[in-house]
Every structure is written in structure tokens, then in C-alpha cells.
Amino acid sequence: MLTITVVDHNISTYAVATYSDQLEYKVILLIVDGR
């Protein structure tokens, strides 16, 4: 499982709290880049 924490709503930045699989990590990167 992975946890996403919202840092700032204004800039829509997300921080990865925990990640175990590369696939999940890629998804997070896509979300952050897809702002």
C-alpha cells in the first residue's frame, strides 16, 4: 500500500509517504506531474 499526503492545495503538490513497489511509485510520479 502507499500513502499520499497533500502538502499544498495551491500548488497541488503531493508527497509520497510510503511506497514498496516501483509501479506504485510511478503512479505517484504521474499524479504529481499531472498537476
PDB file of C-alpha atoms in Angstrom:
ATOM      1  CA  MET A   1       0.000   0.000   0.000  1.00  0.00           C
ATOM      2  CA  LEU A   2       1.035   3.595  -0.474  1.00  0.00           C
ATOM      3  CA  THR A   3       0.063   6.794   1.270  1.00  0.00           C
ATOM      4  CA  ILE A   4      -0.330  10.185  -0.406  1.00  0.00           C
ATOM      5  CA  THR A   5      -0.136  13.357   1.644  1.00  0.00           C
ATOM      6  CA  VAL A   6      -1.279  16.730   0.325  1.00  0.00           C
ATOM      7  CA  VAL A   7       1.356  19.341   1.041  1.00  0.00           C
ATOM      8  CA  ASP A   8      -0.215  22.423  -0.509  1.00  0.00           C
ATOM      9  CA  HIS A   9      -3.577  22.736  -2.266  1.00  0.00           C
ATOM     10  CA  ASN A  10      -2.470  25.898  -4.047  1.00  0.00           C
ATOM     11  CA  ILE A  11       0.328  24.232  -5.963  1.00  0.00           C
ATOM     12  CA  SER A  12      -1.275  20.781  -5.884  1.00  0.00           C
ATOM     13  CA  THR A  13       1.869  19.145  -4.610  1.00  0.00           C
ATOM     14  CA  TYR A  14       1.795  15.602  -3.300  1.00  0.00           C
ATOM     15  CA  ALA A  15       4.403  13.868  -1.180  1.00  0.00           C
ATOM     16  CA  VAL A  16       4.997  10.137  -1.118  1.00  0.00           C
ATOM     17  CA  ALA A  17       4.881   8.900   2.459  1.00  0.00           C
ATOM     18  CA  THR A  18       5.429   5.202   1.834  1.00  0.00           C
ATOM     19  CA  TYR A  19       5.982   3.058  -1.245  1.00  0.00           C
ATOM     20  CA  SER A  20       7.069  -0.551  -1.747  1.00  0.00           C
ATOM     21  CA  ASP A  21       6.560  -1.215  -5.453  1.00  0.00           C
ATOM     22  CA  GLN A  22       8.077   0.640  -8.395  1.00  0.00           C
ATOM     23  CA  LEU A  23       4.718   0.556 -10.174  1.00  0.00           C
ATOM     24  CA  GLU A  24       3.066   2.404  -7.309  1.00  0.00           C
ATOM     25  CA  TYR A  25       5.948   4.888  -7.263  1.00  0.00           C
ATOM     26  CA  LYS A  26       5.429   5.545 -10.984  1.00  0.00           C
ATOM     27  CA  VAL A  27       1.740   6.213 -10.377  1.00  0.00           C
ATOM     28  CA  ILE A  28       2.611   8.817  -7.747  1.00  0.00           C
ATOM     29  CA  LEU A  29       5.064  10.476 -10.132  1.00  0.00           C
ATOM     30  CA  LEU A  30       2.342  10.640 -12.780  1.00  0.00           C
ATOM     31  CA  ILE A  31      -0.089  12.226 -10.317  1.00  0.00           C
ATOM     32  CA  VAL A  32       2.441  14.846  -9.243  1.00  0.00           C
ATOM     33  CA  ASP A  33       3.447  15.572 -12.832  1.00  0.00           C
ATOM     34  CA  GLY A  34      -0.190  15.647 -13.922  1.00  0.00           C
ATOM     35  CA  ARG A  35      -0.981  18.719 -11.854  1.00  0.00           C
TER      36      ARG A  35
END
